[in-house]
């Protein structure tokens, strides 16, 4: 217990010692050097992962020669530094994140796009901002489940969340690449994470963030395995429903493969949720805390 507390206190002190002085640096870059402001968070989050004790195992890479929509599963607040350490990216977040103390400042410095999904007009504003950012060549991450899970499964993707990339126009749709991302926390202190242990890493439901983050800092020694799919032109999907379903299947296949230690196994066919299960998940998502998204 004492060792874990020392580890947690050391990690927290190092995180604040790194973060607080660099926040004004990123603020200046956003004003004076936009290209550097895109890249700087990647370097910063690599340092954060080292401080927290997260080792990254990455398969595939994010396309860097075109705008990219990255469609990912969502397990924990850890997904933010982990995915930010992979490539220069920005996140789509629910509007409420913009009001979280300290976290909101970091999210804005990361150039996150805040979307109010409770009002149609505000959601349209968010869609236009995402469209603008893609036009400028950004890589945008969408947590398509609309909430976080315990890490043992992939929840049904919400078709409505893909509305922001519907109707981008033929030219932009052909230039924007869609890539799926599977994030699985596979090891803790070198030992494979079991089904029973994985919810200790996941941040979901009504978990309080401060106590959960402290538990992660005390544990240390996590391995995050990230599998990035090949780029596919957005225009190839035809509709947002097709995009949601096909990306969900790809992410679920990769997540299940990583969970079972069989990444890339062509014989692995994950069981998909039934329509009743999908409807039930949508109801549960509305009733529970939705975390980042």
mmCIF file of C-alpha atoms in Angstrom:
data_model
loop_
_atom_site.group_PDB
_atom_site.id
_atom_site.type_symbol
_atom_site.label_atom_id
_atom_site.label_comp_id
_atom_site.label_asym_id
_atom_site.label_seq_id
_atom_site.Cartn_x
_atom_site.Cartn_y
_atom_site.Cartn_z
ATOM 1 C CA UNK A 1 0.000 0.000 0.000
ATOM 2 C CA UNK A 2 2.766 2.424 0.980
ATOM 3 C CA UNK A 3 4.756 1.618 -2.159
ATOM 4 C CA UNK A 4 1.723 2.279 -4.338
ATOM 5 C CA UNK A 5 1.069 5.617 -2.645
ATOM 6 C CA UNK A 6 4.685 6.697 -3.134
ATOM 7 C CA UNK A 7 4.470 5.687 -6.791
ATOM 8 C CA UNK A 8 1.223 7.595 -7.209
ATOM 9 C CA UNK A 9 2.502 10.730 -5.475
ATOM 10 C CA UNK A 10 5.701 10.682 -7.535
ATOM 11 C CA UNK A 11 3.758 10.313 -10.798
ATOM 12 C CA UNK A 12 1.307 13.073 -9.852
ATOM 13 C CA UNK A 13 4.098 15.461 -8.889
ATOM 14 C CA UNK A 14 5.973 14.763 -12.120
ATOM 15 C CA UNK A 15 2.770 15.197 -14.175
ATOM 16 C CA UNK A 16 2.021 18.601 -12.665
ATOM 17 C CA UNK A 17 5.662 19.630 -12.903
ATOM 18 C CA UNK A 18 5.607 18.858 -16.624
ATOM 19 C CA UNK A 19 2.125 20.097 -17.441
ATOM 20 C CA UNK A 20 1.719 23.426 -15.670
ATOM 21 C CA UNK A 21 4.824 25.111 -17.176
ATOM 22 C CA UNK A 22 3.995 23.791 -20.674
ATOM 23 C CA UNK A 23 0.391 24.993 -20.767
ATOM 24 C CA UNK A 24 1.353 28.609 -21.599
ATOM 25 C CA UNK A 25 3.847 27.297 -24.178
ATOM 26 C CA UNK A 26 1.063 25.502 -26.051
ATOM 27 C CA UNK A 27 -1.170 28.567 -25.713
ATOM 28 C CA UNK A 28 1.494 30.676 -27.435
ATOM 29 C CA UNK A 29 1.971 28.050 -30.156
ATOM 30 C CA UNK A 30 -1.770 28.071 -30.851
ATOM 31 C CA UNK A 31 -1.566 31.799 -31.566
ATOM 32 C CA UNK A 32 1.755 32.050 -33.351
ATOM 33 C CA UNK A 33 2.670 28.636 -34.764
ATOM 34 C CA UNK A 34 -0.410 26.488 -35.569
ATOM 35 C CA UNK A 35 1.595 23.668 -37.166
ATOM 36 C CA UNK A 36 3.778 23.346 -34.074
ATOM 37 C CA UNK A 37 0.645 23.487 -31.921
ATOM 38 C CA UNK A 38 -0.611 20.386 -33.758
ATOM 39 C CA UNK A 39 2.602 18.449 -33.128
ATOM 40 C CA UNK A 40 3.566 19.559 -29.643
ATOM 41 C CA UNK A 41 0.787 17.630 -27.778
ATOM 42 C CA UNK A 42 2.127 14.361 -29.211
ATOM 43 C CA UNK A 43 5.543 14.923 -27.636
ATOM 44 C CA UNK A 44 3.903 16.070 -24.398
ATOM 45 C CA UNK A 45 1.630 13.022 -24.120
ATOM 46 C CA UNK A 46 4.528 10.666 -24.783
ATOM 47 C CA UNK A 47 6.149 12.144 -21.685
ATOM 48 C CA UNK A 48 2.858 11.804 -19.769
ATOM 49 C CA UNK A 49 2.656 8.119 -20.682
ATOM 50 C CA UNK A 50 6.189 7.601 -19.368
ATOM 51 C CA UNK A 51 5.303 9.378 -16.125
ATOM 52 C CA UNK A 52 2.130 7.344 -15.613
ATOM 53 C CA UNK A 53 3.990 4.171 -16.515
ATOM 54 C CA UNK A 54 2.202 3.317 -19.760
ATOM 55 C CA UNK A 55 4.161 1.452 -22.428
ATOM 56 C CA UNK A 56 2.800 1.781 -25.965
ATOM 57 C CA UNK A 57 2.672 -1.096 -28.456
ATOM 58 C CA UNK A 58 1.494 0.278 -31.791
ATOM 59 C CA UNK A 59 0.559 -1.650 -34.923
ATOM 60 C CA UNK A 60 -0.081 0.444 -38.000
ATOM 61 C CA UNK A 61 0.176 4.204 -38.367
ATOM 62 C CA UNK A 62 -2.035 7.220 -38.894
ATOM 63 C CA UNK A 63 -1.991 8.595 -42.446
ATOM 64 C CA UNK A 64 -0.090 11.876 -42.491
ATOM 65 C CA UNK A 65 -0.680 13.021 -46.064
ATOM 66 C CA UNK A 66 -4.430 13.672 -45.838
ATOM 67 C CA UNK A 67 -7.204 14.544 -43.356
ATOM 68 C CA UNK A 68 -8.133 11.578 -41.159
ATOM 69 C CA UNK A 69 -11.177 10.560 -39.150
ATOM 70 C CA UNK A 70 -10.028 8.045 -36.542
ATOM 71 C CA UNK A 71 -12.848 5.878 -35.170
ATOM 72 C CA UNK A 72 -11.937 4.327 -31.827
ATOM 73 C CA UNK A 73 -13.315 2.312 -28.952
ATOM 74 C CA UNK A 74 -13.262 4.035 -25.563
ATOM 75 C CA UNK A 75 -12.265 2.521 -22.223
ATOM 76 C CA UNK A 76 -10.758 5.178 -19.990
ATOM 77 C CA UNK A 77 -9.494 8.732 -19.609
ATOM 78 C CA UNK A 78 -6.156 7.027 -20.307
ATOM 79 C CA UNK A 79 -7.221 6.795 -23.954
ATOM 80 C CA UNK A 80 -6.567 10.546 -24.282
ATOM 81 C CA UNK A 81 -2.811 10.553 -23.511
ATOM 82 C CA UNK A 82 -2.338 7.141 -25.131
ATOM 83 C CA UNK A 83 -3.894 8.104 -28.476
ATOM 84 C CA UNK A 84 -2.368 11.579 -28.376
ATOM 85 C CA UNK A 85 1.041 9.935 -28.046
ATOM 86 C CA UNK A 86 0.453 7.955 -31.243
ATOM 87 C CA UNK A 87 0.017 10.890 -33.646
ATOM 88 C CA UNK A 88 -0.894 14.596 -33.755
ATOM 89 C CA UNK A 89 -4.655 14.364 -33.165
ATOM 90 C CA UNK A 90 -7.617 16.242 -31.766
ATOM 91 C CA UNK A 91 -10.676 14.778 -30.067
ATOM 92 C CA UNK A 92 -14.413 15.187 -30.394
ATOM 93 C CA UNK A 93 -15.762 15.689 -26.876
ATOM 94 C CA UNK A 94 -19.155 16.398 -25.389
ATOM 95 C CA UNK A 95 -19.795 20.016 -24.449
ATOM 96 C CA UNK A 96 -19.728 19.280 -20.706
ATOM 97 C CA UNK A 97 -16.017 18.441 -20.859
ATOM 98 C CA UNK A 98 -15.435 22.126 -21.569
ATOM 99 C CA UNK A 99 -16.634 22.858 -18.035
ATOM 100 C CA UNK A 100 -14.486 20.342 -16.150
ATOM 101 C CA UNK A 101 -11.883 22.065 -13.953
ATOM 102 C CA UNK A 102 -8.324 21.802 -15.320
ATOM 103 C CA UNK A 103 -9.317 19.062 -17.802
ATOM 104 C CA UNK A 104 -11.166 21.640 -19.897
ATOM 105 C CA UNK A 105 -8.016 23.757 -20.210
ATOM 106 C CA UNK A 106 -6.009 20.751 -21.383
ATOM 107 C CA UNK A 107 -8.754 19.774 -23.832
ATOM 108 C CA UNK A 108 -8.833 23.262 -25.353
ATOM 109 C CA UNK A 109 -5.047 23.325 -25.666
ATOM 110 C CA UNK A 110 -5.355 19.964 -27.465
ATOM 111 C CA UNK A 111 -7.723 21.720 -29.907
ATOM 112 C CA UNK A 112 -10.635 19.437 -28.996
ATOM 113 C CA UNK A 113 -13.953 19.955 -30.755
ATOM 114 C CA UNK A 114 -16.811 20.302 -28.280
ATOM 115 C CA UNK A 115 -20.211 19.130 -29.473
ATOM 116 C CA UNK A 116 -23.523 19.787 -27.742
ATOM 117 C CA UNK A 117 -25.571 16.719 -28.647
ATOM 118 C CA UNK A 118 -28.638 17.919 -26.735
ATOM 119 C CA UNK A 119 -29.502 20.705 -29.207
ATOM 120 C CA UNK A 120 -29.789 20.150 -32.947
ATOM 121 C CA UNK A 121 -28.522 23.613 -33.919
ATOM 122 C CA UNK A 122 -25.511 23.348 -31.591
ATOM 123 C CA UNK A 123 -24.734 19.872 -32.942
ATOM 124 C CA UNK A 124 -24.743 21.403 -36.409
ATOM 125 C CA UNK A 125 -22.180 23.967 -35.268
ATOM 126 C CA UNK A 126 -19.984 21.131 -34.036
ATOM 127 C CA UNK A 127 -20.348 19.341 -37.368
ATOM 128 C CA UNK A 128 -19.251 22.456 -39.233
ATOM 129 C CA UNK A 129 -16.209 22.786 -36.962
ATOM 130 C CA UNK A 130 -15.231 19.165 -37.611
ATOM 131 C CA UNK A 131 -15.691 19.741 -41.343
ATOM 132 C CA UNK A 132 -13.478 22.836 -41.168
ATOM 133 C CA UNK A 133 -10.770 20.984 -39.278
ATOM 134 C CA UNK A 134 -10.790 18.117 -41.758
ATOM 135 C CA UNK A 135 -10.557 20.628 -44.592
ATOM 136 C CA UNK A 136 -7.403 21.971 -42.928
ATOM 137 C CA UNK A 137 -5.903 18.478 -42.889
ATOM 138 C CA UNK A 138 -6.379 17.575 -39.208
ATOM 139 C CA UNK A 139 -6.675 14.104 -37.710
ATOM 140 C CA UNK A 140 -9.829 13.889 -35.584
ATOM 141 C CA UNK A 141 -10.605 11.084 -33.121
ATOM 142 C CA UNK A 142 -14.212 10.034 -32.587
ATOM 143 C CA UNK A 143 -15.137 7.691 -29.726
ATOM 144 C CA UNK A 144 -18.021 6.162 -31.607
ATOM 145 C CA UNK A 145 -19.578 4.194 -28.720
ATOM 146 C CA UNK A 146 -20.694 7.506 -27.234
ATOM 147 C CA UNK A 147 -19.534 6.382 -23.786
ATOM 148 C CA UNK A 148 -16.779 4.283 -22.224
ATOM 149 C CA UNK A 149 -16.865 0.564 -21.414
ATOM 150 C CA UNK A 150 -15.151 -1.764 -18.939
ATOM 151 C CA UNK A 151 -12.655 -2.766 -21.627
ATOM 152 C CA UNK A 152 -13.977 -6.303 -22.061
ATOM 153 C CA UNK A 153 -16.239 -5.460 -25.005
ATOM 154 C CA UNK A 154 -17.035 -2.920 -27.701
ATOM 155 C CA UNK A 155 -20.421 -1.267 -27.347
ATOM 156 C CA UNK A 156 -22.626 -0.589 -30.393
ATOM 157 C CA UNK A 157 -21.525 2.517 -32.271
ATOM 158 C CA UNK A 158 -23.930 5.462 -32.308
ATOM 159 C CA UNK A 159 -24.874 6.315 -35.863
ATOM 160 C CA UNK A 160 -25.772 9.870 -34.853
ATOM 161 C CA UNK A 161 -22.158 10.623 -33.905
ATOM 162 C CA UNK A 162 -21.162 10.205 -37.544
ATOM 163 C CA UNK A 163 -23.544 12.924 -38.656
ATOM 164 C CA UNK A 164 -20.687 15.430 -38.495
ATOM 165 C CA UNK A 165 -18.988 13.822 -41.496
ATOM 166 C CA UNK A 166 -22.144 13.315 -43.531
ATOM 167 C CA UNK A 167 -22.546 15.722 -46.402
ATOM 168 C CA UNK A 168 -18.935 16.935 -46.475
ATOM 169 C CA UNK A 169 -19.048 17.131 -50.243
ATOM 170 C CA UNK A 170 -17.656 14.752 -52.836
ATOM 171 C CA UNK A 171 -14.220 16.356 -53.043
ATOM 172 C CA UNK A 172 -13.556 16.393 -49.294
ATOM 173 C CA UNK A 173 -15.132 12.954 -48.769
ATOM 174 C CA UNK A 174 -12.726 11.467 -51.289
ATOM 175 C CA UNK A 175 -9.735 13.133 -49.602
ATOM 176 C CA UNK A 176 -10.658 12.279 -45.992
ATOM 177 C CA UNK A 177 -9.381 8.885 -44.826
ATOM 178 C CA UNK A 178 -11.209 6.820 -42.231
ATOM 179 C CA UNK A 179 -9.043 4.647 -39.977
ATOM 180 C CA UNK A 180 -10.243 2.425 -37.165
ATOM 181 C CA UNK A 181 -8.379 2.295 -33.864
ATOM 182 C CA UNK A 182 -8.521 -0.493 -31.280
ATOM 183 C CA UNK A 183 -7.122 0.323 -27.825
ATOM 184 C CA UNK A 184 -6.659 -2.494 -25.294
ATOM 185 C CA UNK A 185 -4.774 -2.387 -21.992
ATOM 186 C CA UNK A 186 -3.142 -5.790 -22.208
ATOM 187 C CA UNK A 187 -0.614 -5.968 -19.361
ATOM 188 C CA UNK A 188 -0.133 -4.589 -15.867
ATOM 189 C CA UNK A 189 3.409 -4.734 -14.476
ATOM 190 C CA UNK A 190 4.250 -7.307 -17.152
ATOM 191 C CA UNK A 191 1.387 -9.664 -16.311
ATOM 192 C CA UNK A 192 -1.513 -10.129 -18.765
ATOM 193 C CA UNK A 193 -4.627 -8.255 -17.628
ATOM 194 C CA UNK A 194 -7.498 -10.668 -17.006
ATOM 195 C CA UNK A 195 -11.171 -10.133 -17.697
ATOM 196 C CA UNK A 196 -11.756 -9.573 -13.975
ATOM 197 C CA UNK A 197 -8.902 -7.044 -13.664
ATOM 198 C CA UNK A 198 -9.653 -4.983 -16.761
ATOM 199 C CA UNK A 199 -12.512 -2.962 -15.196
ATOM 200 C CA UNK A 200 -9.958 -1.566 -12.724
ATOM 201 C CA UNK A 201 -8.357 0.204 -15.674
ATOM 202 C CA UNK A 202 -11.577 1.191 -17.411
ATOM 203 C CA UNK A 203 -13.306 4.420 -16.387
ATOM 204 C CA UNK A 204 -16.989 3.988 -17.056
ATOM 205 C CA UNK A 205 -20.493 4.279 -15.636
ATOM 206 C CA UNK A 206 -20.607 6.572 -12.611
ATOM 207 C CA UNK A 207 -16.963 6.192 -11.587
ATOM 208 C CA UNK A 208 -15.474 9.318 -10.041
ATOM 209 C CA UNK A 209 -12.429 10.462 -11.989
ATOM 210 C CA UNK A 210 -10.123 11.599 -9.172
ATOM 211 C CA UNK A 211 -10.164 8.346 -7.212
ATOM 212 C CA UNK A 212 -9.910 6.280 -10.400
ATOM 213 C CA UNK A 213 -6.921 8.283 -11.644
ATOM 214 C CA UNK A 214 -5.214 7.906 -8.264
ATOM 215 C CA UNK A 215 -5.666 4.138 -8.441
ATOM 216 C CA UNK A 216 -4.096 4.025 -11.907
ATOM 217 C CA UNK A 217 -1.169 6.206 -10.818
ATOM 218 C CA UNK A 218 -0.535 3.926 -7.846
ATOM 219 C CA UNK A 219 -0.588 0.760 -9.931
ATOM 220 C CA UNK A 220 1.768 1.837 -12.735
ATOM 221 C CA UNK A 221 3.307 -0.491 -15.280
ATOM 222 C CA UNK A 222 0.504 -0.632 -17.874
ATOM 223 C CA UNK A 223 0.886 -1.731 -21.492
ATOM 224 C CA UNK A 224 -1.499 -0.172 -23.998
ATOM 225 C CA UNK A 225 -1.745 -2.033 -27.299
ATOM 226 C CA UNK A 226 -3.079 0.035 -30.188
ATOM 227 C CA UNK A 227 -4.029 -1.377 -33.572
ATOM 228 C CA UNK A 228 -4.631 1.142 -36.349
ATOM 229 C CA UNK A 229 -6.523 0.056 -39.442
ATOM 230 C CA UNK A 230 -5.589 0.869 -43.022
ATOM 231 C CA UNK A 231 -6.968 4.158 -44.414
ATOM 232 C CA UNK A 232 -10.179 3.977 -46.447
ATOM 233 C CA UNK A 233 -11.683 6.950 -48.266
ATOM 234 C CA UNK A 234 -14.728 8.325 -46.463
ATOM 235 C CA UNK A 235 -16.606 8.389 -49.770
ATOM 236 C CA UNK A 236 -16.317 4.590 -49.996
ATOM 237 C CA UNK A 237 -18.857 4.097 -47.200
ATOM 238 C CA UNK A 238 -21.816 5.756 -48.894
ATOM 239 C CA UNK A 239 -23.769 6.626 -45.727
ATOM 240 C CA UNK A 240 -23.155 7.259 -42.060
ATOM 241 C CA UNK A 241 -25.020 4.068 -41.141
ATOM 242 C CA UNK A 242 -22.678 2.019 -43.311
ATOM 243 C CA UNK A 243 -19.677 3.869 -41.884
ATOM 244 C CA UNK A 244 -20.842 3.253 -38.307
ATOM 245 C CA UNK A 245 -21.567 -0.444 -38.844
ATOM 246 C CA UNK A 246 -18.431 -1.312 -40.803
ATOM 247 C CA UNK A 247 -16.096 0.618 -38.510
ATOM 248 C CA UNK A 248 -17.778 -0.974 -35.479
ATOM 249 C CA UNK A 249 -17.169 -4.431 -36.912
ATOM 250 C CA UNK A 250 -13.523 -3.644 -37.642
ATOM 251 C CA UNK A 251 -12.875 -2.193 -34.175
ATOM 252 C CA UNK A 252 -14.687 -5.078 -32.458
ATOM 253 C CA UNK A 253 -12.683 -7.641 -34.449
ATOM 254 C CA UNK A 254 -9.393 -5.973 -33.535
ATOM 255 C CA UNK A 255 -10.312 -5.476 -29.863
ATOM 256 C CA UNK A 256 -11.409 -9.088 -29.482
ATOM 257 C CA UNK A 257 -8.243 -10.247 -31.245
ATOM 258 C CA UNK A 258 -6.072 -8.272 -28.827
ATOM 259 C CA UNK A 259 -8.061 -9.457 -25.796
ATOM 260 C CA UNK A 260 -7.649 -13.090 -26.838
ATOM 261 C CA UNK A 261 -4.037 -12.741 -27.907
ATOM 262 C CA UNK A 262 -4.977 -13.461 -31.540
ATOM 263 C CA UNK A 263 -4.483 -10.152 -33.379
ATOM 264 C CA UNK A 264 -5.101 -10.418 -37.093
ATOM 265 C CA UNK A 265 -6.517 -13.936 -36.899
ATOM 266 C CA UNK A 266 -8.806 -14.261 -39.973
ATOM 267 C CA UNK A 267 -10.742 -17.083 -38.315
ATOM 268 C CA UNK A 268 -11.768 -14.874 -35.392
ATOM 269 C CA UNK A 269 -15.375 -13.793 -35.932
ATOM 270 C CA UNK A 270 -16.698 -11.749 -32.975
ATOM 271 C CA UNK A 271 -20.343 -12.062 -32.021
ATOM 272 C CA UNK A 272 -22.243 -8.892 -32.917
ATOM 273 C CA UNK A 273 -24.954 -7.398 -30.705
ATOM 274 C CA UNK A 274 -28.525 -8.221 -31.660
ATOM 275 C CA UNK A 275 -30.884 -5.387 -32.555
ATOM 276 C CA UNK A 276 -32.542 -5.752 -29.137
ATOM 277 C CA UNK A 277 -29.142 -5.486 -27.463
ATOM 278 C CA UNK A 278 -28.346 -2.390 -29.514
ATOM 279 C CA UNK A 279 -31.578 -0.717 -28.437
ATOM 280 C CA UNK A 280 -30.919 -1.658 -24.801
ATOM 281 C CA UNK A 281 -27.400 -0.210 -24.955
ATOM 282 C CA UNK A 282 -28.755 3.060 -26.328
ATOM 283 C CA UNK A 283 -31.159 3.311 -23.402
ATOM 284 C CA UNK A 284 -28.424 2.502 -20.871
ATOM 285 C CA UNK A 285 -26.113 5.077 -22.413
ATOM 286 C CA UNK A 286 -28.728 7.782 -21.988
ATOM 287 C CA UNK A 287 -29.246 6.797 -18.361
ATOM 288 C CA UNK A 288 -25.567 6.607 -17.335
ATOM 289 C CA UNK A 289 -22.660 8.990 -17.199
ATOM 290 C CA UNK A 290 -21.203 9.362 -20.695
ATOM 291 C CA UNK A 291 -17.697 10.421 -19.647
ATOM 292 C CA UNK A 292 -15.672 12.041 -22.417
ATOM 293 C CA UNK A 293 -18.196 11.624 -25.208
#
